[in-house]
C-alpha cells in the first residue's frame, strides 16, 4: 500500500457539510461527483497532501444511507492508494481478509476501487484505490 489516499466521512446533507469542511480546512471542495453504482454523491477536499471525501446517499438502498441510519455521521472508511489493485486484492485474499467485490470497480475521483469488510479489520471499512489512466 502506498499511502492513505483519503478518509471518507458519511454525512446527511452534502451542502451543509461542504460549508463546514470549507471553514474547517480553509479551502473549498475541489470536486463534487456522483457515483451512480454506489448510490452516493461525493465531495473532495485537500488538506496538504491528504484528501477528505464527504459522502451522502442518493438513494435509501445506498450503503451510506444504511450507515447513517445505524451509526450516524462520522468516519465511514479509510482508503489506501495502491499501485496494482488486482495484486493487492489477491494478496489480501490470501491473507484471509474478506473482499467485498471480486473485481475492481469504478469509484469517485478517477479510481478503481475495492472494499475490505470491516469485520476482518477491527471494525474499519478499508478501501483500496488505484488511479485509472486518464483518457488521451
Ligand atoms: N465501518 C465500520 N463498520 C461498518 C461499516 C463501516 N463503514 N458499515 C457497516 N459496518 C458494520 C455494521 O456496524 C455492522 O456491524 P454489527 O454486525 O456489529 O452491527 C456490520 O458491519 C454489518 O453492517 P450492516 O449495517 O448490516 O450493513 P451490511 O452488512 O449490509 O453492509 C458493508 C456493510 C460494509 C458490507 C457495506 O456497507 C458495503 O458493502 N460497503 C462497501 C461499499 C460502500 O460503502 N459504498 C459507499 C461508499 C462508496 C465510495 O466511497 O465511493
Short mmCIF file of N, CA and C and ligand atoms in Angstrom, two decimals:
data_model
loop_
_atom_site.label_atom_id
_atom_site.label_comp_id
_atom_site.label_asym_id
_atom_site.label_seq_id
_atom_site.Cartn_x
_atom_site.Cartn_y
_atom_site.Cartn_z
N UNK A 1 0.85 -1.18 0.00
CA UNK A 1 0.00 0.00 0.00
C UNK A 1 0.90 1.24 0.00
N UNK A 2 0.53 2.24 -0.80
CA UNK A 2 1.42 3.38 -1.00
C UNK A 2 1.27 4.44 0.09
N UNK A 3 0.02 4.76 0.40
CA UNK A 3 -0.25 5.83 1.40
C UNK A 3 -1.76 5.85 1.66
N UNK A 4 -2.17 6.60 2.66
CA UNK A 4 -3.61 6.83 2.82
C UNK A 4 -4.01 7.79 1.71
N UNK A 5 -4.99 7.38 0.91
CA UNK A 5 -5.41 8.21 -0.23
C UNK A 5 -6.44 9.24 0.21
N UNK A 6 -7.41 8.79 1.01
CA UNK A 6 -8.38 9.73 1.58
C UNK A 6 -9.09 9.09 2.77
N UNK A 7 -9.78 9.95 3.50
CA UNK A 7 -10.65 9.47 4.58
C UNK A 7 -12.08 9.82 4.17
N UNK A 8 -12.97 8.84 4.22
CA UNK A 8 -14.36 9.04 3.81
C UNK A 8 -15.23 9.32 5.02
N UNK A 9 -16.03 10.37 4.92
CA UNK A 9 -16.91 10.77 6.03
C UNK A 9 -18.35 10.78 5.53
N UNK A 10 -19.21 10.02 6.20
CA UNK A 10 -20.62 9.95 5.81
C UNK A 10 -21.38 11.13 6.39
N UNK A 11 -22.16 11.80 5.55
CA UNK A 11 -22.92 12.98 6.02
C UNK A 11 -24.36 12.90 5.50
N UNK A 12 -25.25 13.56 6.23
CA UNK A 12 -26.66 13.59 5.81
C UNK A 12 -26.85 14.58 4.67
N UNK A 13 -26.29 15.79 4.86
CA UNK A 13 -26.58 16.88 3.93
C UNK A 13 -25.24 17.36 3.35
N UNK A 14 -25.01 17.06 2.09
CA UNK A 14 -23.69 17.34 1.50
C UNK A 14 -23.39 18.83 1.48
N UNK A 15 -24.38 19.64 1.12
CA UNK A 15 -24.12 21.09 1.02
C UNK A 15 -23.73 21.69 2.36
N UNK A 16 -24.47 21.29 3.40
CA UNK A 16 -24.16 21.81 4.74
C UNK A 16 -22.78 21.32 5.19
N UNK A 17 -22.48 20.07 4.91
CA UNK A 17 -21.18 19.51 5.31
C UNK A 17 -20.05 20.18 4.53
N UNK A 18 -20.30 20.49 3.26
CA UNK A 18 -19.27 21.19 2.45
C UNK A 18 -18.94 22.54 3.08
N UNK A 19 -19.98 23.25 3.51
CA UNK A 19 -19.75 24.58 4.12
C UNK A 19 -18.87 24.43 5.37
N UNK A 20 -19.20 23.43 6.16
CA UNK A 20 -18.45 23.21 7.40
C UNK A 20 -16.99 22.83 7.11
N UNK A 21 -16.78 21.92 6.18
CA UNK A 21 -15.40 21.48 5.90
C UNK A 21 -14.60 22.55 5.17
N UNK A 22 -15.28 23.41 4.44
CA UNK A 22 -14.58 24.54 3.82
C UNK A 22 -14.02 25.45 4.92
N UNK A 23 -14.87 25.69 5.94
CA UNK A 23 -14.42 26.52 7.08
C UNK A 23 -13.29 25.82 7.84
N UNK A 24 -13.48 24.54 8.07
CA UNK A 24 -12.50 23.79 8.86
C UNK A 24 -11.13 23.74 8.18
N UNK A 25 -11.14 23.44 6.90
CA UNK A 25 -9.86 23.22 6.19
C UNK A 25 -9.32 24.49 5.56
N UNK A 26 -10.18 25.50 5.46
CA UNK A 26 -9.73 26.77 4.91
C UNK A 26 -9.63 26.78 3.40
N UNK A 27 -10.21 25.78 2.75
CA UNK A 27 -10.26 25.80 1.27
C UNK A 27 -11.50 25.02 0.82
N UNK A 28 -12.04 25.40 -0.34
CA UNK A 28 -13.29 24.79 -0.77
C UNK A 28 -13.10 23.39 -1.36
N UNK A 29 -14.20 22.71 -1.50
CA UNK A 29 -14.19 21.42 -2.19
C UNK A 29 -13.67 21.61 -3.61
N UNK A 30 -12.80 20.70 -4.07
CA UNK A 30 -12.29 20.84 -5.44
C UNK A 30 -13.06 20.00 -6.44
N UNK A 31 -13.90 19.12 -5.93
CA UNK A 31 -14.64 18.27 -6.87
C UNK A 31 -15.88 17.69 -6.21
N UNK A 32 -17.00 17.77 -6.92
CA UNK A 32 -18.21 17.08 -6.47
C UNK A 32 -18.53 16.06 -7.56
N UNK A 33 -18.82 14.85 -7.15
CA UNK A 33 -19.03 13.81 -8.16
C UNK A 33 -20.03 12.78 -7.65
N UNK A 34 -20.96 12.43 -8.52
CA UNK A 34 -21.90 11.36 -8.17
C UNK A 34 -21.35 10.03 -8.68
N UNK A 35 -21.42 9.00 -7.82
CA UNK A 35 -21.03 7.65 -8.27
C UNK A 35 -22.31 6.83 -8.27
N UNK A 36 -22.89 6.71 -9.46
CA UNK A 36 -24.21 6.08 -9.57
C UNK A 36 -24.21 4.66 -9.04
N UNK A 37 -23.15 3.91 -9.38
CA UNK A 37 -23.11 2.50 -8.99
C UNK A 37 -23.10 2.34 -7.46
N UNK A 38 -22.57 3.33 -6.74
CA UNK A 38 -22.52 3.27 -5.27
C UNK A 38 -23.69 4.02 -4.63
N UNK A 39 -24.47 4.69 -5.44
CA UNK A 39 -25.61 5.48 -4.95
C UNK A 39 -25.16 6.52 -3.93
N UNK A 40 -24.09 7.22 -4.30
CA UNK A 40 -23.57 8.28 -3.42
C UNK A 40 -23.23 9.50 -4.25
N UNK A 41 -23.22 10.64 -3.56
CA UNK A 41 -22.63 11.83 -4.15
C UNK A 41 -21.49 12.23 -3.21
N UNK A 42 -20.35 12.54 -3.83
CA UNK A 42 -19.13 12.77 -3.05
C UNK A 42 -18.63 14.19 -3.25
N UNK A 43 -17.87 14.67 -2.28
CA UNK A 43 -17.25 15.98 -2.42
C UNK A 43 -15.86 15.88 -1.81
N UNK A 44 -14.85 16.31 -2.57
CA UNK A 44 -13.45 16.12 -2.15
C UNK A 44 -12.80 17.43 -1.73
N UNK A 45 -12.03 17.32 -0.65
CA UNK A 45 -11.25 18.46 -0.13
C UNK A 45 -9.80 18.04 -0.03
N UNK A 46 -8.91 19.01 -0.21
CA UNK A 46 -7.49 18.75 0.02
C UNK A 46 -7.08 19.36 1.35
N UNK A 47 -6.16 18.67 2.01
CA UNK A 47 -5.52 19.23 3.20
C UNK A 47 -4.05 18.89 3.05
N UNK A 48 -3.27 19.82 2.52
CA UNK A 48 -1.88 19.50 2.16
C UNK A 48 -1.90 18.34 1.19
N UNK A 49 -1.11 17.29 1.48
CA UNK A 49 -1.06 16.15 0.55
C UNK A 49 -2.23 15.18 0.74
N UNK A 50 -3.09 15.46 1.72
CA UNK A 50 -4.16 14.50 2.06
C UNK A 50 -5.52 14.94 1.53
N UNK A 51 -6.43 13.98 1.50
CA UNK A 51 -7.77 14.27 0.99
C UNK A 51 -8.83 13.80 1.97
N UNK A 52 -9.92 14.54 1.99
CA UNK A 52 -11.12 14.14 2.74
C UNK A 52 -12.25 14.03 1.72
N UNK A 53 -13.01 12.93 1.81
CA UNK A 53 -14.16 12.72 0.92
C UNK A 53 -15.43 12.74 1.76
N UNK A 54 -16.31 13.68 1.47
CA UNK A 54 -17.62 13.66 2.12
C UNK A 54 -18.53 12.81 1.25
N UNK A 55 -19.38 12.00 1.89
CA UNK A 55 -20.26 11.09 1.15
C UNK A 55 -21.69 11.24 1.64
N UNK A 56 -22.60 11.46 0.71
CA UNK A 56 -24.03 11.45 1.07
C UNK A 56 -24.73 10.44 0.18
N UNK A 57 -25.79 9.85 0.70
CA UNK A 57 -26.54 8.84 -0.07
C UNK A 57 -27.44 9.52 -1.09
N UNK A 58 -27.59 8.90 -2.25
CA UNK A 58 -28.56 9.41 -3.23
C UNK A 58 -29.84 8.58 -3.21
N UNK A 59 -29.77 7.39 -2.58
CA UNK A 59 -30.96 6.53 -2.50
C UNK A 59 -30.97 5.82 -1.15
N UNK A 60 -32.16 5.37 -0.77
CA UNK A 60 -32.25 4.67 0.52
C UNK A 60 -31.53 3.34 0.50
N UNK A 61 -31.32 2.78 -0.70
CA UNK A 61 -30.62 1.49 -0.78
C UNK A 61 -29.10 1.65 -0.77
N UNK A 62 -28.63 2.88 -0.62
CA UNK A 62 -27.18 3.12 -0.58
C UNK A 62 -26.57 2.63 0.74
N UNK A 63 -25.35 2.12 0.65
CA UNK A 63 -24.63 1.70 1.87
C UNK A 63 -24.48 2.88 2.83
N UNK A 64 -24.39 4.08 2.29
CA UNK A 64 -24.23 5.27 3.14
C UNK A 64 -25.52 5.57 3.91
N UNK A 65 -26.65 5.37 3.25
CA UNK A 65 -27.93 5.57 3.94
C UNK A 65 -28.03 4.62 5.14
N UNK A 66 -27.70 3.35 4.90
CA UNK A 66 -27.78 2.35 5.96
C UNK A 66 -26.83 2.71 7.11
N UNK A 67 -25.63 3.14 6.72
CA UNK A 67 -24.62 3.50 7.72
C UNK A 67 -25.11 4.67 8.59
N UNK A 68 -25.67 5.70 7.93
CA UNK A 68 -26.14 6.88 8.66
C UNK A 68 -27.29 6.53 9.60
N UNK A 69 -28.18 5.66 9.12
CA UNK A 69 -29.31 5.23 9.95
C UNK A 69 -28.81 4.53 11.21
N UNK A 70 -27.79 3.70 11.02
CA UNK A 70 -27.32 2.84 12.11
C UNK A 70 -26.35 3.57 13.04
N UNK A 71 -25.39 4.28 12.44
CA UNK A 71 -24.30 4.84 13.25
C UNK A 71 -24.30 6.37 13.31
N UNK A 72 -25.01 7.01 12.40
CA UNK A 72 -24.97 8.47 12.34
C UNK A 72 -23.75 8.95 11.56
N UNK A 73 -23.59 10.26 11.50
CA UNK A 73 -22.49 10.84 10.72
C UNK A 73 -21.14 10.49 11.35
N UNK A 74 -20.12 10.39 10.50
CA UNK A 74 -18.77 10.14 11.03
C UNK A 74 -17.89 9.45 10.00
N UNK A 75 -16.72 9.03 10.48
CA UNK A 75 -15.75 8.40 9.55
C UNK A 75 -16.33 7.08 9.06
N UNK A 76 -16.44 6.95 7.75
CA UNK A 76 -17.05 5.78 7.14
C UNK A 76 -16.00 4.78 6.66
N UNK A 77 -14.91 5.30 6.08
CA UNK A 77 -13.85 4.39 5.60
C UNK A 77 -12.51 5.11 5.50
N UNK A 78 -11.46 4.29 5.43
CA UNK A 78 -10.12 4.81 5.14
C UNK A 78 -9.69 4.16 3.83
N UNK A 79 -9.25 5.00 2.91
CA UNK A 79 -8.85 4.48 1.59
C UNK A 79 -7.33 4.53 1.45
N UNK A 80 -6.78 3.42 0.97
CA UNK A 80 -5.33 3.34 0.72
C UNK A 80 -5.08 3.32 -0.78
N UNK A 81 -4.11 4.11 -1.20
CA UNK A 81 -3.71 4.07 -2.61
C UNK A 81 -2.84 2.84 -2.84
N UNK A 82 -3.10 2.16 -3.93
CA UNK A 82 -2.27 1.01 -4.29
C UNK A 82 -1.82 1.16 -5.73
N UNK A 83 -0.70 0.54 -6.02
CA UNK A 83 -0.15 0.63 -7.38
C UNK A 83 -0.90 -0.31 -8.32
N UNK A 84 -1.16 -1.53 -7.81
CA UNK A 84 -1.78 -2.57 -8.64
C UNK A 84 -2.90 -3.20 -7.82
N UNK A 85 -4.13 -2.76 -8.10
CA UNK A 85 -5.25 -3.16 -7.23
C UNK A 85 -5.50 -4.67 -7.30
N UNK A 86 -5.36 -5.25 -8.47
CA UNK A 86 -5.60 -6.70 -8.56
C UNK A 86 -4.59 -7.48 -7.72
N UNK A 87 -3.34 -7.04 -7.77
CA UNK A 87 -2.29 -7.72 -6.98
C UNK A 87 -2.57 -7.56 -5.48
N UNK A 88 -2.99 -6.36 -5.06
CA UNK A 88 -3.29 -6.14 -3.63
C UNK A 88 -4.50 -6.96 -3.20
N UNK A 89 -5.51 -7.02 -4.09
CA UNK A 89 -6.70 -7.82 -3.77
C UNK A 89 -6.31 -9.29 -3.57
N UNK A 90 -5.47 -9.80 -4.46
CA UNK A 90 -5.04 -11.21 -4.36
C UNK A 90 -4.23 -11.41 -3.08
N UNK A 91 -3.37 -10.44 -2.76
CA UNK A 91 -2.54 -10.57 -1.55
C UNK A 91 -3.42 -10.59 -0.30
N UNK A 92 -4.39 -9.66 -0.23
CA UNK A 92 -5.24 -9.58 0.97
C UNK A 92 -6.15 -10.81 1.09
N UNK A 93 -6.62 -11.29 -0.06
CA UNK A 93 -7.46 -12.50 -0.03
C UNK A 93 -6.65 -13.68 0.52
N UNK A 94 -5.41 -13.79 0.04
CA UNK A 94 -4.54 -14.88 0.50
C UNK A 94 -4.24 -14.75 2.00
N UNK A 95 -4.26 -13.51 2.51
CA UNK A 95 -4.02 -13.27 3.94
C UNK A 95 -5.27 -13.52 4.77
N UNK A 96 -6.40 -13.82 4.10
CA UNK A 96 -7.62 -14.16 4.83
C UNK A 96 -8.61 -13.03 5.02
N UNK A 97 -8.35 -11.86 4.40
CA UNK A 97 -9.32 -10.75 4.50
C UNK A 97 -10.51 -11.02 3.58
N UNK A 98 -11.67 -10.46 3.95
CA UNK A 98 -12.86 -10.63 3.13
C UNK A 98 -13.03 -9.42 2.23
N UNK A 99 -12.90 -9.65 0.93
CA UNK A 99 -13.08 -8.57 -0.03
C UNK A 99 -14.56 -8.45 -0.36
N UNK A 100 -15.02 -7.22 -0.51
CA UNK A 100 -16.45 -7.02 -0.77
C UNK A 100 -16.78 -7.01 -2.26
N UNK A 101 -15.75 -7.05 -3.09
CA UNK A 101 -16.01 -7.27 -4.52
C UNK A 101 -14.90 -8.11 -5.13
N UNK A 102 -15.30 -8.93 -6.11
CA UNK A 102 -14.35 -9.86 -6.74
C UNK A 102 -13.48 -9.16 -7.77
N UNK A 103 -14.04 -8.11 -8.34
CA UNK A 103 -13.34 -7.36 -9.39
C UNK A 103 -13.23 -5.91 -8.95
N UNK A 104 -12.16 -5.20 -9.33
CA UNK A 104 -12.12 -3.76 -9.05
C UNK A 104 -13.29 -3.08 -9.75
N UNK A 105 -13.85 -2.05 -9.09
CA UNK A 105 -14.98 -1.35 -9.71
C UNK A 105 -14.67 0.14 -9.80
N UNK A 106 -15.35 0.86 -10.68
CA UNK A 106 -15.08 2.29 -10.79
C UNK A 106 -15.56 3.05 -9.56
N UNK A 107 -14.72 3.95 -9.04
CA UNK A 107 -15.09 4.78 -7.89
C UNK A 107 -14.95 6.25 -8.25
N UNK A 108 -15.16 7.11 -7.25
CA UNK A 108 -15.05 8.55 -7.49
C UNK A 108 -13.60 8.94 -7.75
N UNK A 109 -13.41 10.11 -8.32
CA UNK A 109 -12.09 10.73 -8.46
C UNK A 109 -11.15 9.89 -9.33
N UNK A 110 -11.75 9.29 -10.37
CA UNK A 110 -10.95 8.56 -11.37
C UNK A 110 -10.16 7.38 -10.78
N UNK A 111 -10.85 6.59 -9.95
CA UNK A 111 -10.17 5.46 -9.30
C UNK A 111 -10.84 4.13 -9.63
N UNK A 112 -10.04 3.08 -9.53
CA UNK A 112 -10.60 1.73 -9.46
C UNK A 112 -10.54 1.35 -7.99
N UNK A 113 -11.65 0.79 -7.47
CA UNK A 113 -11.70 0.58 -6.02
C UNK A 113 -12.13 -0.84 -5.65
N UNK A 114 -11.83 -1.21 -4.42
CA UNK A 114 -12.30 -2.47 -3.84
C UNK A 114 -12.39 -2.25 -2.34
N UNK A 115 -13.45 -2.76 -1.71
CA UNK A 115 -13.61 -2.61 -0.26
C UNK A 115 -13.26 -3.91 0.46
N UNK A 116 -12.76 -3.75 1.68
CA UNK A 116 -12.44 -4.89 2.55
C UNK A 116 -13.40 -4.83 3.74
N UNK A 117 -14.01 -5.96 4.07
CA UNK A 117 -15.07 -5.98 5.09
C UNK A 117 -14.55 -5.53 6.46
N UNK A 118 -15.29 -4.61 7.12
CA UNK A 118 -14.83 -4.11 8.43
C UNK A 118 -14.76 -5.17 9.52
N UNK A 119 -15.50 -6.28 9.34
CA UNK A 119 -15.49 -7.32 10.37
C UNK A 119 -14.10 -7.96 10.51
N UNK A 120 -13.32 -7.92 9.40
CA UNK A 120 -12.00 -8.54 9.46
C UNK A 120 -10.88 -7.54 9.68
N UNK A 121 -11.24 -6.27 9.93
CA UNK A 121 -10.20 -5.24 10.08
C UNK A 121 -10.41 -4.42 11.35
N UNK A 122 -10.88 -5.10 12.38
CA UNK A 122 -11.11 -4.46 13.68
C UNK A 122 -12.08 -3.29 13.57
N UNK A 123 -13.11 -3.49 12.72
CA UNK A 123 -14.20 -2.50 12.70
C UNK A 123 -14.02 -1.31 11.78
N UNK A 124 -13.01 -1.38 10.89
CA UNK A 124 -12.79 -0.24 9.99
C UNK A 124 -12.99 -0.70 8.54
N UNK A 125 -13.90 -0.03 7.83
CA UNK A 125 -14.07 -0.33 6.41
C UNK A 125 -12.87 0.24 5.65
N UNK A 126 -12.19 -0.63 4.91
CA UNK A 126 -10.99 -0.24 4.17
C UNK A 126 -11.30 -0.24 2.68
N UNK A 127 -10.82 0.79 2.00
CA UNK A 127 -10.96 0.86 0.55
C UNK A 127 -9.57 0.83 -0.07
N UNK A 128 -9.41 0.04 -1.11
CA UNK A 128 -8.18 0.10 -1.92
C UNK A 128 -8.51 0.95 -3.12
N UNK A 129 -7.60 1.81 -3.53
CA UNK A 129 -7.89 2.53 -4.77
C UNK A 129 -6.64 2.74 -5.62
N UNK A 130 -6.84 2.50 -6.88
CA UNK A 130 -5.77 2.66 -7.87
C UNK A 130 -6.19 3.74 -8.86
N UNK A 131 -5.29 4.66 -9.11
CA UNK A 131 -5.54 5.72 -10.10
C UNK A 131 -5.77 5.07 -11.46
N UNK A 132 -6.81 5.52 -12.16
CA UNK A 132 -7.04 4.98 -13.52
C UNK A 132 -6.27 5.85 -14.51
N UNK A 133 -5.79 5.22 -15.58
CA UNK A 133 -5.12 6.04 -16.59
C UNK A 133 -6.10 7.07 -17.15
N UNK A 134 -5.66 8.33 -17.30
CA UNK A 134 -6.54 9.36 -17.85
C UNK A 134 -6.75 9.10 -19.34
N UNK A 135 -8.01 9.26 -19.83
CA UNK A 135 -8.23 9.06 -21.26
C UNK A 135 -7.41 10.08 -22.07
N UNK A 136 -6.84 9.63 -23.18
CA UNK A 136 -5.98 10.52 -24.01
C UNK A 136 -6.83 11.54 -24.75
N1 LIG B 1 -17.37 0.92 9.06
C1 LIG B 1 -17.33 0.04 10.09
N2 LIG B 1 -18.30 -0.90 10.31
C2 LIG B 1 -19.32 -0.93 9.44
C3 LIG B 1 -19.42 -0.04 8.34
C4 LIG B 1 -18.39 0.91 8.16
N3 LIG B 1 -18.41 1.78 7.15
N4 LIG B 1 -20.55 -0.32 7.66
C5 LIG B 1 -21.15 -1.34 8.31
N5 LIG B 1 -20.41 -1.71 9.37
C6 LIG B 1 -20.68 -2.77 10.33
C7 LIG B 1 -22.06 -2.59 10.96
O1 LIG B 1 -21.99 -1.74 12.08
C8 LIG B 1 -22.43 -4.00 11.31
O2 LIG B 1 -21.80 -4.38 12.49
P1 LIG B 1 -22.59 -5.23 13.62
O3 LIG B 1 -22.90 -6.55 12.94
O4 LIG B 1 -21.61 -5.33 14.73
O5 LIG B 1 -23.82 -4.43 13.91
C9 LIG B 1 -21.82 -4.81 10.17
O6 LIG B 1 -20.77 -4.00 9.62
C10 LIG B 1 -22.83 -5.13 9.10
O7 LIG B 1 -23.38 -3.89 8.71
P2 LIG B 1 -24.84 -3.65 8.17
O8 LIG B 1 -25.28 -2.30 8.63
O9 LIG B 1 -25.73 -4.84 8.45
O10 LIG B 1 -24.59 -3.49 6.63
P3 LIG B 1 -24.29 -4.55 5.52
O11 LIG B 1 -23.72 -5.83 6.07
O12 LIG B 1 -25.48 -4.62 4.64
O13 LIG B 1 -23.15 -3.74 4.75
C11 LIG B 1 -20.89 -3.39 4.25
C12 LIG B 1 -21.93 -3.42 5.36
C13 LIG B 1 -19.59 -2.85 4.84
C14 LIG B 1 -20.69 -4.80 3.71
C15 LIG B 1 -21.45 -2.43 3.11
O14 LIG B 1 -21.65 -1.16 3.65
C16 LIG B 1 -20.53 -2.34 1.92
O15 LIG B 1 -20.54 -3.20 1.05
N6 LIG B 1 -19.69 -1.28 1.84
C17 LIG B 1 -18.81 -1.07 0.73
C18 LIG B 1 -19.43 -0.15 -0.30
C19 LIG B 1 -19.66 1.22 0.24
O16 LIG B 1 -19.51 1.50 1.43
N7 LIG B 1 -20.03 2.14 -0.66
C20 LIG B 1 -20.26 3.53 -0.32
C21 LIG B 1 -19.00 4.36 -0.48
C22 LIG B 1 -18.59 4.46 -1.93
C23 LIG B 1 -17.44 5.39 -2.21
O17 LIG B 1 -16.58 5.66 -1.37
O18 LIG B 1 -17.39 5.85 -3.38
#
